mmCIF file of C-alpha atoms in Angstrom:
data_model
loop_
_atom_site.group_PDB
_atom_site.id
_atom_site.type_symbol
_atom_site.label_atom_id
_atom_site.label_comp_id
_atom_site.label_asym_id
_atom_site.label_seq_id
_atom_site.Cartn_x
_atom_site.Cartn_y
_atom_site.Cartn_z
ATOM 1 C CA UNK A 189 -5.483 -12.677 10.782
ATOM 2 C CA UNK A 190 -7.101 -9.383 12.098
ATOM 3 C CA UNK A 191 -9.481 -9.260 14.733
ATOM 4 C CA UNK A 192 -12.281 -6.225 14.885
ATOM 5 C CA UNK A 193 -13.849 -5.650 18.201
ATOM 6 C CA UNK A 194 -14.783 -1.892 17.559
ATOM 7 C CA UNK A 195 -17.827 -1.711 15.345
ATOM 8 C CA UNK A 196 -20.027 1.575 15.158
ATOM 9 C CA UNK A 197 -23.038 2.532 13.371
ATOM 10 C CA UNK A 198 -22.516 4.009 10.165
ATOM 11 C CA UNK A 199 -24.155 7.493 9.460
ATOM 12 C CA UNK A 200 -25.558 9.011 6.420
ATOM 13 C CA UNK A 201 -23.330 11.397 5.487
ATOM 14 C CA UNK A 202 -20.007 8.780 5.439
ATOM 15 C CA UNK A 203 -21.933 6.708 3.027
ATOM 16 C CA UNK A 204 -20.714 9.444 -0.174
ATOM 17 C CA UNK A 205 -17.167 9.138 1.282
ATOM 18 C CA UNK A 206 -17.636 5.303 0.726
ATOM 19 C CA UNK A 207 -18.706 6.019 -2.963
ATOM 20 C CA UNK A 208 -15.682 8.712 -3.247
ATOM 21 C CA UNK A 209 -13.515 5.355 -2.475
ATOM 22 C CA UNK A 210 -15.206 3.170 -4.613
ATOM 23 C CA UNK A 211 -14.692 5.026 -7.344
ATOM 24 C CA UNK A 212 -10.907 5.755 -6.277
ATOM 25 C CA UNK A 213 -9.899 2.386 -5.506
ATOM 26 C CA UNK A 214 -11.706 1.506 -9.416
ATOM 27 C CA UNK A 215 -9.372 3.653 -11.143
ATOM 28 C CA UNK A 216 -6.564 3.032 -9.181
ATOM 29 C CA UNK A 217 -6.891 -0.895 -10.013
ATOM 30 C CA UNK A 218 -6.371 0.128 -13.598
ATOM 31 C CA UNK A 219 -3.298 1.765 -12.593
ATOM 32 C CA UNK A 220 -2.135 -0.937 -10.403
ATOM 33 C CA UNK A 221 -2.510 -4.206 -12.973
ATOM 34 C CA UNK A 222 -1.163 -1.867 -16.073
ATOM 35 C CA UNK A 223 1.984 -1.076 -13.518
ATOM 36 C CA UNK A 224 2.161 -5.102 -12.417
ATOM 37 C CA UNK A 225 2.081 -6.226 -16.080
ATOM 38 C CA UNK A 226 3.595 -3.454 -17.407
ATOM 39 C CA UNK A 227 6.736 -3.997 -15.136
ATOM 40 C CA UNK A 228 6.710 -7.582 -15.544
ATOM 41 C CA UNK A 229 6.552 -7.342 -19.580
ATOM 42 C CA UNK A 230 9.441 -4.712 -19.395
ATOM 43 C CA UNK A 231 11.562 -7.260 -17.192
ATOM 44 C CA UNK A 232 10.517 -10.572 -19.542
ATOM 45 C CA UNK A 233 11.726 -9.021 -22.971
ATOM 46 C CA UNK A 234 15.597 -9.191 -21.623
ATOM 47 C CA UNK A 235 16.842 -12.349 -23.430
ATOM 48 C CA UNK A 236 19.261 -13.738 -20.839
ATOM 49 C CA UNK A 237 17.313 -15.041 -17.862
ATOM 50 C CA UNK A 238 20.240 -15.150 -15.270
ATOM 51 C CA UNK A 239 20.591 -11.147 -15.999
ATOM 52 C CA UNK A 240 16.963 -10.853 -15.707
ATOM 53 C CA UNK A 241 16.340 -12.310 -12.655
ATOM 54 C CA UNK A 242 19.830 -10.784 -11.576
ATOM 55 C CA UNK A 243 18.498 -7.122 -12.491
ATOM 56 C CA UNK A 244 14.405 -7.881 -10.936
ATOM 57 C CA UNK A 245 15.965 -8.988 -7.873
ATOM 58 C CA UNK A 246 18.507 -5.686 -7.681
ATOM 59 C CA UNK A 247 15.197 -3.468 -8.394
ATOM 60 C CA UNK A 248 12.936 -5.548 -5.532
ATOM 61 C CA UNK A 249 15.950 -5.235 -3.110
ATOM 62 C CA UNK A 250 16.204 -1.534 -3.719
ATOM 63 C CA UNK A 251 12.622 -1.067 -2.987
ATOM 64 C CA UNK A 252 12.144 -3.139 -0.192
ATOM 65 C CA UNK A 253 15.486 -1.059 1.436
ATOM 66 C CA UNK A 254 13.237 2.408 1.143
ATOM 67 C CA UNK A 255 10.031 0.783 1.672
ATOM 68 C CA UNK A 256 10.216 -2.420 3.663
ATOM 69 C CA UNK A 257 6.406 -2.224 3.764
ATOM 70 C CA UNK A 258 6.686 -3.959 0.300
ATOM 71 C CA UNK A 259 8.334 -7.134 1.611
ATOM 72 C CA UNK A 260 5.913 -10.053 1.773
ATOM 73 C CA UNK A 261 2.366 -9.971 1.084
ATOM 74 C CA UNK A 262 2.252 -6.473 3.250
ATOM 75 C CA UNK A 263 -0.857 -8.526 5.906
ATOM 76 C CA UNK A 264 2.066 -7.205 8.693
ATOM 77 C CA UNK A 265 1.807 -3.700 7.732
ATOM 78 C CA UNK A 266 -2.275 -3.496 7.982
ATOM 79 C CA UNK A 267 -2.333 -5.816 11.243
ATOM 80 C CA UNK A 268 -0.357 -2.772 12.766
ATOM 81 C CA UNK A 269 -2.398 -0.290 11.260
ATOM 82 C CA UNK A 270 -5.802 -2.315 12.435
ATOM 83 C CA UNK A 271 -4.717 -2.118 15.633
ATOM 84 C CA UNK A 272 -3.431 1.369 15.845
ATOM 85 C CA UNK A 273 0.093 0.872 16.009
ATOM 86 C CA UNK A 274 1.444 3.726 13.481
ATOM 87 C CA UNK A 275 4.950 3.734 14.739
ATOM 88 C CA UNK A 276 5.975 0.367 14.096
ATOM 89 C CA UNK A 277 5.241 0.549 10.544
ATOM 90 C CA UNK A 278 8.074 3.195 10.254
ATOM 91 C CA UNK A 279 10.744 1.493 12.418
ATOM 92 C CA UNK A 280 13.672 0.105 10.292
ATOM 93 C CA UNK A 281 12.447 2.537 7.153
ATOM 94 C CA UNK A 282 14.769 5.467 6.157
ATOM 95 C CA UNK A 283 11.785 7.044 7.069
ATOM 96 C CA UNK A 284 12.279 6.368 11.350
ATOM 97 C CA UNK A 285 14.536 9.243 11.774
ATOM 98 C CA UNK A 286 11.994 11.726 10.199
ATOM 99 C CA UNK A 287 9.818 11.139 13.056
ATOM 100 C CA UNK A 288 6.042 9.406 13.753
ATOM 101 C CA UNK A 289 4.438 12.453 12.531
ATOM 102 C CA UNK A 290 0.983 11.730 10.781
ATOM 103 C CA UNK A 291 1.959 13.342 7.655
ATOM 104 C CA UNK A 292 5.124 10.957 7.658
ATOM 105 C CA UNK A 293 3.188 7.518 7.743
ATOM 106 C CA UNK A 294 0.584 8.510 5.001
ATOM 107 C CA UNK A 295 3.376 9.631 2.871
ATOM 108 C CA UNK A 296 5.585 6.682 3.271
ATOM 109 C CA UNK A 297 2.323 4.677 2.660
ATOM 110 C CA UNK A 298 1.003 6.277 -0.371
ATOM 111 C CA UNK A 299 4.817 5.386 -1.153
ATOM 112 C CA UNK A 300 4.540 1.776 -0.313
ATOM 113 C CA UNK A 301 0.559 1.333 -2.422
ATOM 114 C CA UNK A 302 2.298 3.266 -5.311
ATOM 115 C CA UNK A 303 5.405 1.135 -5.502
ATOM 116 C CA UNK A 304 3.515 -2.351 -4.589
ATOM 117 C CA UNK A 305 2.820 -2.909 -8.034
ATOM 118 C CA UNK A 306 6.179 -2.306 -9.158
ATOM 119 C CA UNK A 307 7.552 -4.849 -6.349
ATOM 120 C CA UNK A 308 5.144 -7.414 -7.691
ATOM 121 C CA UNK A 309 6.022 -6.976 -11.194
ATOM 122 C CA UNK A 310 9.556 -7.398 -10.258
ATOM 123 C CA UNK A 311 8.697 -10.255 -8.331
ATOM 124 C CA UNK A 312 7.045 -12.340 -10.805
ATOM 125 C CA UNK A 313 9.427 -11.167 -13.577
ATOM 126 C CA UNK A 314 12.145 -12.481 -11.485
ATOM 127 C CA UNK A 315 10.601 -15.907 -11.150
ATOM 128 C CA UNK A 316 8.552 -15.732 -8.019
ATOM 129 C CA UNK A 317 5.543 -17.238 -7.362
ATOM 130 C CA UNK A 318 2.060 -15.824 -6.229
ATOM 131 C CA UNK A 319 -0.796 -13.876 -8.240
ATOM 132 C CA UNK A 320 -2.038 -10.604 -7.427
ATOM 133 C CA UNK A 321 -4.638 -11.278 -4.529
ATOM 134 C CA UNK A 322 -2.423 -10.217 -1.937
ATOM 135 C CA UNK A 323 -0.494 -7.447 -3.001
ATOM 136 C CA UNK A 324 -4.475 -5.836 -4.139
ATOM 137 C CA UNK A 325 -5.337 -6.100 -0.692
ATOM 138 C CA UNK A 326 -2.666 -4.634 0.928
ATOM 139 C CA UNK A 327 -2.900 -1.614 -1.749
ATOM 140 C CA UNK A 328 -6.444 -1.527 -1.189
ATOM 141 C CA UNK A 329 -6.258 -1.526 2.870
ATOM 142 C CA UNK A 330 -3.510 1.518 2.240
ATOM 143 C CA UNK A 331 -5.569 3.480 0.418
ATOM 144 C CA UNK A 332 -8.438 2.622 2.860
ATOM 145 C CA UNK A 333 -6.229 4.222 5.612
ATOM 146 C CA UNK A 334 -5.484 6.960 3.940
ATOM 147 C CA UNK A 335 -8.539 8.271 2.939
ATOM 148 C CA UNK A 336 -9.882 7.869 6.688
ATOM 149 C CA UNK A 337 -6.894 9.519 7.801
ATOM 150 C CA UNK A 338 -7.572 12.411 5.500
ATOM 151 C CA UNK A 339 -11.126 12.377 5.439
ATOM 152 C CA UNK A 340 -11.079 12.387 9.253
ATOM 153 C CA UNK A 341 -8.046 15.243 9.550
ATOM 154 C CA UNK A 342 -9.503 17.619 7.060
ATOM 155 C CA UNK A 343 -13.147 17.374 7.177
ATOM 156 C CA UNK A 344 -15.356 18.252 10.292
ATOM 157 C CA UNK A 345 -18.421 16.018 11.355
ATOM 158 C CA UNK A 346 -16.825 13.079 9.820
ATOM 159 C CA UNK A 347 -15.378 10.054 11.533
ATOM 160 C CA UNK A 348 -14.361 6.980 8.888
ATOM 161 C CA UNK A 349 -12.519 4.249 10.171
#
């Protein structure tokens, strides 16, 4: 699926931005399952299942036309951004005709890790199949990307990738 050919040595100093992550990405799984379930639960308690999968499938559609990042299993969206290719991540978004500023892309993605558990909740609660796996990943590689990208912008001596 991806293929890494640019390996470097990790120093020191990255290795308590790694921790900073750890710990990030831990409380933001919390978030992300109570916003999956959470979602899903709200979605289950309507009694009539034709206006429940009517009403998950309005919601998914909605999100998917802001952030079309959230349609599949999102493995599209970090192939681009593995292989540095920023710009067509925003192409097709309501986001294009801001621009391929930097600032742009991490906001539409912090957009698109925030909302994926609302998409999968959705999802399931409208009948789909699939677990969690793949939507973690994606939310995971996001935030990932993000922190590099901010890490790298903000803070000199650093280099995460």
């Amino acid at each position: 699926l991806f293929e890494v050919t640019n390996i470097q040595d990790v120093q020191n100093l990255e290795y308590i931005f790694f921790l900073i992550l750890g710990i990030m990405a831990g409380y933001f799984s919390f978030f992300f399952h109570s916003v999956i379930s959470g979602t899903q639960y709200t979605f289950l308690k309507i009694q009539k299942p034709g206006v429940q999968f009517l009403l998950s499938a309005l919601g998914l559609g909605v999100h998917i036309l802001f952030l079309p990042a959230l349609y599949g299993e999102g493995y599209w969206t970090l192939k681009q951004i593995v292989e540095g290719k920023f710009e067509e991540i925003l192409e097709g978004s309501l986001f294009s005709f801001l621009g391929g500023a930097q600032w742009i892309l991490i906001l539409y993605l912090l957009l698109a890790m925030m909302f994926k558990g609302v998409a999968t909740g959705l999802t399931r609660a409208a009948g789909g199949t699939g677990g969690v796996f793949g939507p973690s990943m994606f939310a995971g590689g996001i935030m990932g990307f993000i922190f590099a990208s901010l890490v790298n912008e903000y803070i000199t001596g650093v280099q995460l990738s």
